CSV table of N, CA and C in Angstrom, one decimal:
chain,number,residue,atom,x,y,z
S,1,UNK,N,31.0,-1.4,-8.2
S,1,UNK,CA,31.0,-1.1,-6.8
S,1,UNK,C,29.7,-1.6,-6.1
S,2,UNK,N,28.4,-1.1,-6.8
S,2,UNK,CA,27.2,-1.7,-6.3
S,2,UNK,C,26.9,-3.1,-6.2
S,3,UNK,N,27.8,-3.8,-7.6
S,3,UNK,CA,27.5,-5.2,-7.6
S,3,UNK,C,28.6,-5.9,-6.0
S,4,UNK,N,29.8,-5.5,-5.8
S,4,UNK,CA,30.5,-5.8,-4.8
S,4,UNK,C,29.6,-5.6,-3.4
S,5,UNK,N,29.0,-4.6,-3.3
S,5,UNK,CA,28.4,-4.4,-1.6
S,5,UNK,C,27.3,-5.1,-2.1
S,6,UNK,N,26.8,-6.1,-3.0
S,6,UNK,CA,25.9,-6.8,-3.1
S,6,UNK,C,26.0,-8.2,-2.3
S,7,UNK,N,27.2,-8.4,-3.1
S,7,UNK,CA,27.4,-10.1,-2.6
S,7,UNK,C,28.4,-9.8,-1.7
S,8,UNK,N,28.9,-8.8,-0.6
S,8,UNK,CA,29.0,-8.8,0.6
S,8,UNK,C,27.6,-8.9,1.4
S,9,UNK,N,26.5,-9.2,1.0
S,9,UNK,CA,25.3,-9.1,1.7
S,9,UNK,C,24.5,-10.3,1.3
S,10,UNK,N,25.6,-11.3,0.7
S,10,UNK,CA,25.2,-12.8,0.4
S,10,UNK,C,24.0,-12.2,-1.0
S,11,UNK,N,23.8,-11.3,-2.0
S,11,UNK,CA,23.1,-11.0,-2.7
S,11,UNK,C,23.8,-11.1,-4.2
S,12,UNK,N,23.5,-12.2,-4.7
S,12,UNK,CA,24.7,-12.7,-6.0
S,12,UNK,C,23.6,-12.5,-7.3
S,13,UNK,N,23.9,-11.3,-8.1
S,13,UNK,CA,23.4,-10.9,-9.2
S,13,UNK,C,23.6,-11.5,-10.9
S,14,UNK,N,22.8,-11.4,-11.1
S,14,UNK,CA,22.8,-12.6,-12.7
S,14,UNK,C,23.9,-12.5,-13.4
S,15,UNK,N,24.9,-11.4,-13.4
S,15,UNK,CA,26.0,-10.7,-14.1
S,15,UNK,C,27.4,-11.6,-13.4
S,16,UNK,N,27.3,-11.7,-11.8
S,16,UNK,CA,28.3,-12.3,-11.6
S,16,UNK,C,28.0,-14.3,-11.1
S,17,UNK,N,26.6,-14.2,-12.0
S,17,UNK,CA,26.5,-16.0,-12.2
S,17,UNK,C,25.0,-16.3,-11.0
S,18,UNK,N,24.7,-15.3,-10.3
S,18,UNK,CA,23.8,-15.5,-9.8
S,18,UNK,C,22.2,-15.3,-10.0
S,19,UNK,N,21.7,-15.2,-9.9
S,19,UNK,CA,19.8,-15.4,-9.9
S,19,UNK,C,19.1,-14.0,-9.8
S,20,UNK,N,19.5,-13.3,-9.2
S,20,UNK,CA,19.2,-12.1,-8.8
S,20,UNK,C,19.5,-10.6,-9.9
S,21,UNK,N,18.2,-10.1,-10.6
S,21,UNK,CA,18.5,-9.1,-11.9
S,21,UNK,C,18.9,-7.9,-11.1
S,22,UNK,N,19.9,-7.6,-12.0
S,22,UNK,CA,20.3,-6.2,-11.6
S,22,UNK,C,19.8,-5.1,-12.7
S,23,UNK,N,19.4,-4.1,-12.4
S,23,UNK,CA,18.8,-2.7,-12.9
S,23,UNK,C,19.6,-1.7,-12.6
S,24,UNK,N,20.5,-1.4,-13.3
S,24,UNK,CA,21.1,0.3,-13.0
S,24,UNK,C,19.8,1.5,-13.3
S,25,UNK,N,19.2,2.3,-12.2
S,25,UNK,CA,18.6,3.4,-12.9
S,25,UNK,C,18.7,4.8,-12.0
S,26,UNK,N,18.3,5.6,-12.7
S,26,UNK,CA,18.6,7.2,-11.7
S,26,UNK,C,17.2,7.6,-11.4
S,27,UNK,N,16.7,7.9,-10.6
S,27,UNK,CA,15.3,8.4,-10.3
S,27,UNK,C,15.4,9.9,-10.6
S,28,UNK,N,16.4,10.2,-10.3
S,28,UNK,CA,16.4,11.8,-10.1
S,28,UNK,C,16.3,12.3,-11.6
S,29,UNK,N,17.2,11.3,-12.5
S,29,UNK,CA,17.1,11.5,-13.9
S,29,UNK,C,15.6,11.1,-14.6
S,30,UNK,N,15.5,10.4,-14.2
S,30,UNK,CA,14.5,9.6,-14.5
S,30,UNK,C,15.3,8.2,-15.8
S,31,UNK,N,16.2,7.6,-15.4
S,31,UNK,CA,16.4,6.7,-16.5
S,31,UNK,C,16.5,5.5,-16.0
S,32,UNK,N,16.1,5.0,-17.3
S,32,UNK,CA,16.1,3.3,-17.5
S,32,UNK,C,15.0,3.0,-16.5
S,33,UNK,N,13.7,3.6,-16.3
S,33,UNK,CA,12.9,2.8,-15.1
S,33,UNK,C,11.8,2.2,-16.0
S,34,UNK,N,12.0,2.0,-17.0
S,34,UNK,CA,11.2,1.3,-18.3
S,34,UNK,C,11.8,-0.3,-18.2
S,35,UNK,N,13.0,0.1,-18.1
S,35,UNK,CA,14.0,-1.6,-17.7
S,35,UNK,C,13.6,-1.9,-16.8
S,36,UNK,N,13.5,-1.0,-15.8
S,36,UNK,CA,13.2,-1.4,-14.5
S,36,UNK,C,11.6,-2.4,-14.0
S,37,UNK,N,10.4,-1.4,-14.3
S,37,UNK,CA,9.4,-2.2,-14.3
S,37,UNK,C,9.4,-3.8,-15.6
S,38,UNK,N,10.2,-3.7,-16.4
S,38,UNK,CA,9.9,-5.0,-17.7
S,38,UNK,C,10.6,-5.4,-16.3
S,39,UNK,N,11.8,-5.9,-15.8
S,39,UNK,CA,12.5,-6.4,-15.2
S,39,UNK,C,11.6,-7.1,-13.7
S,40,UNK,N,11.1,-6.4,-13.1
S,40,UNK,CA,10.2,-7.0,-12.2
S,40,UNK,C,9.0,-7.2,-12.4
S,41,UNK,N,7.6,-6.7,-13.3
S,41,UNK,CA,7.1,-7.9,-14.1
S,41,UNK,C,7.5,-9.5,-14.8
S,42,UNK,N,9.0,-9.5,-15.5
S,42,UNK,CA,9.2,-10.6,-15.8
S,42,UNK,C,9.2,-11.6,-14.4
S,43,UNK,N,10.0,-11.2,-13.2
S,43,UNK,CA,10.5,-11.7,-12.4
S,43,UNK,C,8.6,-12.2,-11.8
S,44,UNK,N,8.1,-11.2,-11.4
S,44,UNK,CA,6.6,-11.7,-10.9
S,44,UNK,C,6.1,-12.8,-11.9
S,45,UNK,N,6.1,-12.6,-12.8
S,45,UNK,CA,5.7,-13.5,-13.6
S,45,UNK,C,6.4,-14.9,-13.6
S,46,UNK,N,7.9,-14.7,-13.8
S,46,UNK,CA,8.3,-16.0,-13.8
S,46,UNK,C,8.8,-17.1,-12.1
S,47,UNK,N,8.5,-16.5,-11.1
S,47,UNK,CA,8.0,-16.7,-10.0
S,47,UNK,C,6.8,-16.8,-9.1
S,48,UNK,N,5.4,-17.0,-10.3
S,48,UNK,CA,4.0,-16.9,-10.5
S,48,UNK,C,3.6,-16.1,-9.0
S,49,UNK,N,4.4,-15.1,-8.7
S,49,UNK,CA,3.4,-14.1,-7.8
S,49,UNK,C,2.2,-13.5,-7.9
S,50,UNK,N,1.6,-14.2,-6.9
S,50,UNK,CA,0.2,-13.8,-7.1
S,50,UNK,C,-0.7,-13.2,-5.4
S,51,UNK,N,-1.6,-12.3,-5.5
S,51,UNK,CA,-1.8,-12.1,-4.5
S,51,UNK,C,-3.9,-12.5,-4.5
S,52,UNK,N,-3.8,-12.1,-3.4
S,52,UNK,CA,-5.2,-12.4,-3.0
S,52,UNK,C,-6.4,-11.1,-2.7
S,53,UNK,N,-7.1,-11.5,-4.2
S,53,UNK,CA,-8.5,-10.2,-4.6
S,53,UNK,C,-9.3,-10.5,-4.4
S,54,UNK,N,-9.7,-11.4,-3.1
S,54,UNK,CA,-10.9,-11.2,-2.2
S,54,UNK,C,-10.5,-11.0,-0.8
S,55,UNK,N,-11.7,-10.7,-0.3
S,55,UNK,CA,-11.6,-10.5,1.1
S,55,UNK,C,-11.6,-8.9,1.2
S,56,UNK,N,-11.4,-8.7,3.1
S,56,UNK,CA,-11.0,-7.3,3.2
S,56,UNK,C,-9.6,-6.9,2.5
S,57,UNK,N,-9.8,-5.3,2.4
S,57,UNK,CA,-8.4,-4.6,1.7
S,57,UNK,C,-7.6,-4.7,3.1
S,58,UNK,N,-6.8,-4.6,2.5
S,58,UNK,CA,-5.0,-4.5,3.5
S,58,UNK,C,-4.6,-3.5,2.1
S,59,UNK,N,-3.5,-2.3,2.8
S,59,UNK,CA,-2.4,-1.3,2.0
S,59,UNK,C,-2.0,-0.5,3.4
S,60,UNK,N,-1.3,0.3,2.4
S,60,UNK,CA,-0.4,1.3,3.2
S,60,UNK,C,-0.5,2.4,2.9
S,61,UNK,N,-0.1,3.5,3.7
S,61,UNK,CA,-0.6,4.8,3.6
S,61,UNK,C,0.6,5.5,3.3
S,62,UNK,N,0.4,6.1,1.6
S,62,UNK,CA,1.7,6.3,1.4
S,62,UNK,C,1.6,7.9,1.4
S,63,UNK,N,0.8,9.2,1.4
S,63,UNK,CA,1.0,10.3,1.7
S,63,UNK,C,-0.8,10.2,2.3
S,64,UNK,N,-0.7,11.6,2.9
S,64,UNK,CA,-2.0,12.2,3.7
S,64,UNK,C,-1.9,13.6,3.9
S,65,UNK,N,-3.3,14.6,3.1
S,65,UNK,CA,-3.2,15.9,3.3
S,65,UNK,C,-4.8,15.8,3.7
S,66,UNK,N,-5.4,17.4,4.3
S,66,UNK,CA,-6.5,17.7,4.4
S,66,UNK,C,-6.3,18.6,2.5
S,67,UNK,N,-7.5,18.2,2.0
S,67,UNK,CA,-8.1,19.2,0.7
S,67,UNK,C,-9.3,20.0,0.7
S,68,UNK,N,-9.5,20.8,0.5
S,68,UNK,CA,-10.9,21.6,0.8
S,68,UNK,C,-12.0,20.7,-0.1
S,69,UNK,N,-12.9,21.0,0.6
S,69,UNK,CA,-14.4,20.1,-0.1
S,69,UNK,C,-13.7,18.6,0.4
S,70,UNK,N,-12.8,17.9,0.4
S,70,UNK,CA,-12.9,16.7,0.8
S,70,UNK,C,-12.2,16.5,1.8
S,71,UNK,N,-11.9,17.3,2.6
S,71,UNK,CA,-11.3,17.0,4.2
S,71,UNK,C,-10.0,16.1,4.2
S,72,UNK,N,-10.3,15.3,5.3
S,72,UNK,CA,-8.7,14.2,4.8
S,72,UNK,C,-8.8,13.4,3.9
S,73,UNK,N,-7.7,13.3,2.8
S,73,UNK,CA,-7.8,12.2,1.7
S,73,UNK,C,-6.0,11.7,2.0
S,74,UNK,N,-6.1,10.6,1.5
S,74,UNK,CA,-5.1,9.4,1.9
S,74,UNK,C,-5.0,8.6,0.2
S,75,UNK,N,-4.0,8.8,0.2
S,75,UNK,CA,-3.3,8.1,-1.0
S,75,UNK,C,-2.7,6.9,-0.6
S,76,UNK,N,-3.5,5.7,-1.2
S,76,UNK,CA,-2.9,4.5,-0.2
S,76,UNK,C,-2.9,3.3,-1.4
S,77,UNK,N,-1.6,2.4,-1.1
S,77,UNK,CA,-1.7,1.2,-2.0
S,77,UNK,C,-2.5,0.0,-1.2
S,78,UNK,N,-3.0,-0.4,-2.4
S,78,UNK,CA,-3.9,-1.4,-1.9
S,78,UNK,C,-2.5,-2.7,-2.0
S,79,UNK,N,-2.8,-3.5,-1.4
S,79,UNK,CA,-1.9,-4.5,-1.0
S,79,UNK,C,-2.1,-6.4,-1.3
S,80,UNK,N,-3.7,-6.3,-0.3
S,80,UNK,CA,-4.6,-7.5,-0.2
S,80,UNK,C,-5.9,-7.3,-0.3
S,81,UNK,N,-6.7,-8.2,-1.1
S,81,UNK,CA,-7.9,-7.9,-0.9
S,81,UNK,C,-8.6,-6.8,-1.9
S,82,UNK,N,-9.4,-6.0,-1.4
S,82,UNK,CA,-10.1,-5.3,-2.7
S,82,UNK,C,-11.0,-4.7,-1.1
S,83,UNK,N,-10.5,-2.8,-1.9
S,83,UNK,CA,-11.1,-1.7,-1.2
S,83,UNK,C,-12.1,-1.4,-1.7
S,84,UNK,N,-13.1,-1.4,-1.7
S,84,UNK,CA,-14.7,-0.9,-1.8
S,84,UNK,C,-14.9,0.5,-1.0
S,85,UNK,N,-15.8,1.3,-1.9
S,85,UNK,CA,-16.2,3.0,-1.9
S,85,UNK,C,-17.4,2.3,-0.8
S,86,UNK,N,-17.5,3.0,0.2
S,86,UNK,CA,-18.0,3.1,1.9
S,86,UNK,C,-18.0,1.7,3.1
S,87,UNK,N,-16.0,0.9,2.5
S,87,UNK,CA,-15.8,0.2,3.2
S,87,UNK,C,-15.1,1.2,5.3
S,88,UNK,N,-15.2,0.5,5.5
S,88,UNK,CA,-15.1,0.9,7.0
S,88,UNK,C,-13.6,0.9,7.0
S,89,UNK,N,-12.9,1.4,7.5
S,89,UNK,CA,-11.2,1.1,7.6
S,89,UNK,C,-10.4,2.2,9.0
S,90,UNK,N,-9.7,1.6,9.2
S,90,UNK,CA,-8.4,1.8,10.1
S,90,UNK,C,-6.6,1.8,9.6
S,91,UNK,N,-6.6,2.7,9.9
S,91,UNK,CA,-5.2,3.4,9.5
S,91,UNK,C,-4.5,4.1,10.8
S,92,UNK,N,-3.2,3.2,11.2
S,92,UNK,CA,-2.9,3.5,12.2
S,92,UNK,C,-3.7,4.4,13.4
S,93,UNK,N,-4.2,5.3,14.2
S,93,UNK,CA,-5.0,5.6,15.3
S,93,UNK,C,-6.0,6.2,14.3
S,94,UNK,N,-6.2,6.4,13.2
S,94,UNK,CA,-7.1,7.0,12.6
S,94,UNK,C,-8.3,6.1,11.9
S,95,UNK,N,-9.4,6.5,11.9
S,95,UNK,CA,-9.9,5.0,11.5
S,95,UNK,C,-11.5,6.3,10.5
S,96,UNK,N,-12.7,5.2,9.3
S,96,UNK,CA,-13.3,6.2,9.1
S,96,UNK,C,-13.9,5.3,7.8
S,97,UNK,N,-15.5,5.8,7.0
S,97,UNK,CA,-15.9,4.9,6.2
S,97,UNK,C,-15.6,5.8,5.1
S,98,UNK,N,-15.3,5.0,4.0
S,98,UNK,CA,-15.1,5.2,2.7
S,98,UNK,C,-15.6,6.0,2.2
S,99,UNK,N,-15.6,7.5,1.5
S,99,UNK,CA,-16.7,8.3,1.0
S,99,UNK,C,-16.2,7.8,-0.2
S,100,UNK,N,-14.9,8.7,-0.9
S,100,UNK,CA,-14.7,8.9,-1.8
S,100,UNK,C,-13.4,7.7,-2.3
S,101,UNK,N,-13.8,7.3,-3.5
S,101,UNK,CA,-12.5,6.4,-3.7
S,101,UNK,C,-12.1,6.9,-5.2
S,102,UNK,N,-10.9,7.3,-5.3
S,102,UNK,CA,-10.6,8.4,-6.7
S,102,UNK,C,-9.1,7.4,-7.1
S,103,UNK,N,-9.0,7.4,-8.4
S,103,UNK,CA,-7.9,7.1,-9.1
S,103,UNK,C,-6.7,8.2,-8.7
S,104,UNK,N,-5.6,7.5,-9.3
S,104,UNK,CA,-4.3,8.4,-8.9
S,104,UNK,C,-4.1,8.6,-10.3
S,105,UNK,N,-4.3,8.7,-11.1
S,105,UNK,CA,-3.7,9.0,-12.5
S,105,UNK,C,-4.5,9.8,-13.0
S,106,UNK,N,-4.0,10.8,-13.6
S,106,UNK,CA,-4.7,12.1,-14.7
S,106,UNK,C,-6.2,12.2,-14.7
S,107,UNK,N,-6.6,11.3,-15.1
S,107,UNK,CA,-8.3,11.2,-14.7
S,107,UNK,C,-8.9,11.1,-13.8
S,108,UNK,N,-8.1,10.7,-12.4
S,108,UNK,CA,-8.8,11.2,-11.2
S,108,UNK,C,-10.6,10.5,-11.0
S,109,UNK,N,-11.2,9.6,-11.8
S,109,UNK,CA,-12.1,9.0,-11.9
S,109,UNK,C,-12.2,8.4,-10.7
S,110,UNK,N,-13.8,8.4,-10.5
S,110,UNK,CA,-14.1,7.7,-9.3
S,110,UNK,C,-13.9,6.2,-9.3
S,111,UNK,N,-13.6,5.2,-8.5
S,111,UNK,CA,-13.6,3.6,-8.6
S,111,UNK,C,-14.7,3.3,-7.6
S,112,UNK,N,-15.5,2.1,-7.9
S,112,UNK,CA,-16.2,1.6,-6.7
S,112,UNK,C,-15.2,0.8,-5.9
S,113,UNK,N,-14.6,0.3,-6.2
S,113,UNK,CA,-13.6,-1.1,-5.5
S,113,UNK,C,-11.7,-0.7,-6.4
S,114,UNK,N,-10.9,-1.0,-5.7
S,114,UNK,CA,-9.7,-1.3,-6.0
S,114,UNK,C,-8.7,-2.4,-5.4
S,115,UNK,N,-8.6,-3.3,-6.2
S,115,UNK,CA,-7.7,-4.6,-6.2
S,115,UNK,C,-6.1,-4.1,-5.6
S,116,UNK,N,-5.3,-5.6,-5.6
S,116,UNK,CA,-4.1,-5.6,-5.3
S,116,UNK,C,-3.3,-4.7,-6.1
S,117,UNK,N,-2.4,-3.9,-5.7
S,117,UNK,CA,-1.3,-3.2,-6.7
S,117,UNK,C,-1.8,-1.7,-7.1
S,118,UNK,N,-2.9,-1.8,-6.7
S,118,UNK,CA,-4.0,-0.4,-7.5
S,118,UNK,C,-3.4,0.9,-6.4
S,119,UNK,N,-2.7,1.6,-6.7
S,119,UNK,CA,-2.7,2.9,-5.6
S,119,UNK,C,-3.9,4.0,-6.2
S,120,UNK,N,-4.7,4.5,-4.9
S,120,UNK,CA,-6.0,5.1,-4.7
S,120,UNK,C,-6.3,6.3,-3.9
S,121,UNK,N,-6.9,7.2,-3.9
S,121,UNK,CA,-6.9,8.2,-3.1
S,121,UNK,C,-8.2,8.0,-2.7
S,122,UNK,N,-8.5,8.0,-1.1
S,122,UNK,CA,-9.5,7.7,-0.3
S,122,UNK,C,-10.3,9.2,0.5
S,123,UNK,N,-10.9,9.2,0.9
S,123,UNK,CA,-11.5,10.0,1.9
S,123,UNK,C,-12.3,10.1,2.7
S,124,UNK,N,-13.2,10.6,3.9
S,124,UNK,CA,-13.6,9.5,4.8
S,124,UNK,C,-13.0,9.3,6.3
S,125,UNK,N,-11.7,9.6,6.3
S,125,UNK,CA,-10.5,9.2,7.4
S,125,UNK,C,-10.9,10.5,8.7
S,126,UNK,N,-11.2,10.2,9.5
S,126,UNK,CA,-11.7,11.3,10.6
S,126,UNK,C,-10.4,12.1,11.5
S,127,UNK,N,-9.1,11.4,11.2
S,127,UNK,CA,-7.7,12.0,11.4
S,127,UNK,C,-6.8,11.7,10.9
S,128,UNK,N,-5.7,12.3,10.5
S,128,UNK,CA,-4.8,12.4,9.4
S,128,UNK,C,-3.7,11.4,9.6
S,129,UNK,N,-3.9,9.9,8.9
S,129,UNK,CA,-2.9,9.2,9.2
S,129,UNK,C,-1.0,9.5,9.0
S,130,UNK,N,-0.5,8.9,9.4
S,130,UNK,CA,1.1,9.1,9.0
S,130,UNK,C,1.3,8.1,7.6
S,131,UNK,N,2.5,8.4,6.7
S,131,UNK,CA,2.7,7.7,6.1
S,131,UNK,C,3.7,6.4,6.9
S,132,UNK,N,3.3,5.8,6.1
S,132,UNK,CA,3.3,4.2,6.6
S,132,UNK,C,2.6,3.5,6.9
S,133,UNK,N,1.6,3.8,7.4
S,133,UNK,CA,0.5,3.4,8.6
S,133,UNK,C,-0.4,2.5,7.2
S,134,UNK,N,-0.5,1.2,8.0
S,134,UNK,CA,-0.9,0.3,7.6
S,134,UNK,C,-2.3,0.6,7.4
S,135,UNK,N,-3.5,0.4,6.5
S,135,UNK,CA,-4.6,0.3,6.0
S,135,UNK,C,-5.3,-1.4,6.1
S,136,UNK,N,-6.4,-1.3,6.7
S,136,UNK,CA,-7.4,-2.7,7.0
S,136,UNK,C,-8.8,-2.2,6.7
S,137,UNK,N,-9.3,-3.1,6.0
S,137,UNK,CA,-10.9,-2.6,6.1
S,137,UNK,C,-11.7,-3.5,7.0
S,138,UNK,N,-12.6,-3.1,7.9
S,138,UNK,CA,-12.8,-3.6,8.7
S,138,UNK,C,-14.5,-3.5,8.6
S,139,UNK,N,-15.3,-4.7,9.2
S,139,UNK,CA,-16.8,-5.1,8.8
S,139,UNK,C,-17.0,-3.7,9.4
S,140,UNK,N,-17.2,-3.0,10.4
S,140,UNK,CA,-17.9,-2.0,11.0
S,140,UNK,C,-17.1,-0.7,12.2
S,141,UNK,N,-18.2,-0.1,11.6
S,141,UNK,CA,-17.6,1.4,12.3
S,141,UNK,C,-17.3,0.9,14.2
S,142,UNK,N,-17.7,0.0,14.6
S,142,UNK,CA,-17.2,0.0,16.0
S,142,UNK,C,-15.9,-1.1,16.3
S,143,UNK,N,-15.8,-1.9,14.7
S,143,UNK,CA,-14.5,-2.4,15.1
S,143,UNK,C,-13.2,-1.7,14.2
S,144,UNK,N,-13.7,-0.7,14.0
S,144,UNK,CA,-12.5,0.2,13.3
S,144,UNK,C,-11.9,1.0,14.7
S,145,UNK,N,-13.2,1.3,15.5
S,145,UNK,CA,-12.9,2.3,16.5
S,145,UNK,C,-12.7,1.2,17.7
S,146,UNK,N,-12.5,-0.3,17.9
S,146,UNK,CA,-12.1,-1.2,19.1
S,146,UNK,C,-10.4,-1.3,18.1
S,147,UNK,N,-10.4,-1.3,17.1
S,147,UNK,CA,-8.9,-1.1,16.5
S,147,UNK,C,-8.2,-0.4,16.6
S,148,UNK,N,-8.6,0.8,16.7
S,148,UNK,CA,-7.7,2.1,16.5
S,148,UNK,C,-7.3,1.9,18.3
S,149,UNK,N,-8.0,1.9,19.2
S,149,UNK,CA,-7.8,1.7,20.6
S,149,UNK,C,-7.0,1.3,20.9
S,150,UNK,N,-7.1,-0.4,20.4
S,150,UNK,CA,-6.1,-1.5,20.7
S,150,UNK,C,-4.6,-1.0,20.1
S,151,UNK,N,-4.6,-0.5,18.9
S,151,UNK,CA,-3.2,0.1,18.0
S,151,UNK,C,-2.9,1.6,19.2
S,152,UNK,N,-3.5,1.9,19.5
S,152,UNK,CA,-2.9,3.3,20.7
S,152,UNK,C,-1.9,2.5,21.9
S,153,UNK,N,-2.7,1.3,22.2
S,153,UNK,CA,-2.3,0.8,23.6
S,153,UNK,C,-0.9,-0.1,23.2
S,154,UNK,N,-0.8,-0.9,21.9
S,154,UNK,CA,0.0,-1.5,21.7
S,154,UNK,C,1.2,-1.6,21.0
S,155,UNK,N,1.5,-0.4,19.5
S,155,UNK,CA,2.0,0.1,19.0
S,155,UNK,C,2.6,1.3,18.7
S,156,UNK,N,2.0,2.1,19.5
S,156,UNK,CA,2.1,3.9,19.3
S,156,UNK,C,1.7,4.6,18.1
S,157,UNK,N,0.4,3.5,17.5
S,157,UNK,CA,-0.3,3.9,16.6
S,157,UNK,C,0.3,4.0,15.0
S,158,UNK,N,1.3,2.9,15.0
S,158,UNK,CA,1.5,2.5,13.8
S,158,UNK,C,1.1,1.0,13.0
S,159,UNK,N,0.8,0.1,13.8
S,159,UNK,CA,1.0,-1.6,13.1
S,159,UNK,C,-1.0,-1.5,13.3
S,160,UNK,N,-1.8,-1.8,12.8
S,160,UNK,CA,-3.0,-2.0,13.0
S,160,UNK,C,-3.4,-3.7,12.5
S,161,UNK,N,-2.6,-4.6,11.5
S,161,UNK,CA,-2.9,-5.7,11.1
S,161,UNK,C,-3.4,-5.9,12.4
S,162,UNK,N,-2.5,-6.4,13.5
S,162,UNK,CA,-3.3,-7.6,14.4
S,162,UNK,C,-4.2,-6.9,15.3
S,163,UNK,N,-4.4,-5.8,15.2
S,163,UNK,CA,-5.6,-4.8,16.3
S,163,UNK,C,-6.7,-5.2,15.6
S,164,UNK,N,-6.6,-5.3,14.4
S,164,UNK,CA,-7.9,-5.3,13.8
S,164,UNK,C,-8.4,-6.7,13.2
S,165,UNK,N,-7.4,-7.8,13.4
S,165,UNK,CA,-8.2,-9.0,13.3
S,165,UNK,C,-8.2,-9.5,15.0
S,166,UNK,N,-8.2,-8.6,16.0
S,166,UNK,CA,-8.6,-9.7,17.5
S,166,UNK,C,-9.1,-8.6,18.0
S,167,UNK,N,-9.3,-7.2,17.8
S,167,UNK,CA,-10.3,-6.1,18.6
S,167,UNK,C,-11.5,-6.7,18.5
């Protein structure tokens, strides 16, 4: 059934002769997501995807809570670029400099910098972003705050990419 509403959507899967790997898996079960990551590693690989680990960070903001002792913290994937611990950044109307930069896995270890693909828990953020809301690090505390501005006036406080490369 899934492979049929596939290639109704012009999406032709390796099984029925086409290019595109199919992965059956259940999240809720938790199965086959072992297949699943080998399956899109190969694919990165054999498509030489590669991204770019310099420059400012670009990610996304994938949850946001206040925590006691560290105020707002932001669990965000890094995307482009490479996030440095007291980089300046903007996240949809919220904007704020890097205190804390912590791992997401069991160790919870501090990082000075995090690369492409790295998801990271930040803190720092002077208002509680939404999930989604795009992540920029930006040279300085007054073009984070000519960003956040520009993203109120133009977006409704979701898209910050282009606020923050022409604020």
């Amino acid at each position: 059934k899934v492979m049929m509403q596939l290639l109704e959507h012009g999406v032709a899967v390796e099984e029925m002769g086409g290019e595109v790997p199919l992965v059956g898996v259940s999240a809720t079960k938790r199965l086959f997501l072992d297949e699943l990551k080998e399956a899109v590693l190969l694919q990165a690989e054999l498509l030489e995807l590669r991204c770019e680990e310099d420059g400012p960070a670009e990610g996304v903001v994938l949850e946001a809570t206040t925590q006691k002792g560290l105020g707002i913290v932001a669990t965000v994937l890094v995307q482009r670029g490479c996030l440095r611990a007291q980089d300046h950044v903007t996240a949809g109307m919220s904007w704020g400099k890097v205190k804390v930069l912590q791992a997401t896995d069991a160790s919870q270890s501090r990082l000075r910098q995090a690369g492409p693909s790295v998801p990271v828990r930040l803190s720092g953020l002077r208002t509680l972003p939404r999930t989604g809301d795009e992540l920029i690090a930006v040279p300085s505390e007054a073009r984070a705050k000519q960003a956040r501005a520009a993203v109120g006036m133009h977006a409704g406080g979701h898209d910050c990419r282009w606020a923050c490369r022409w604020a």
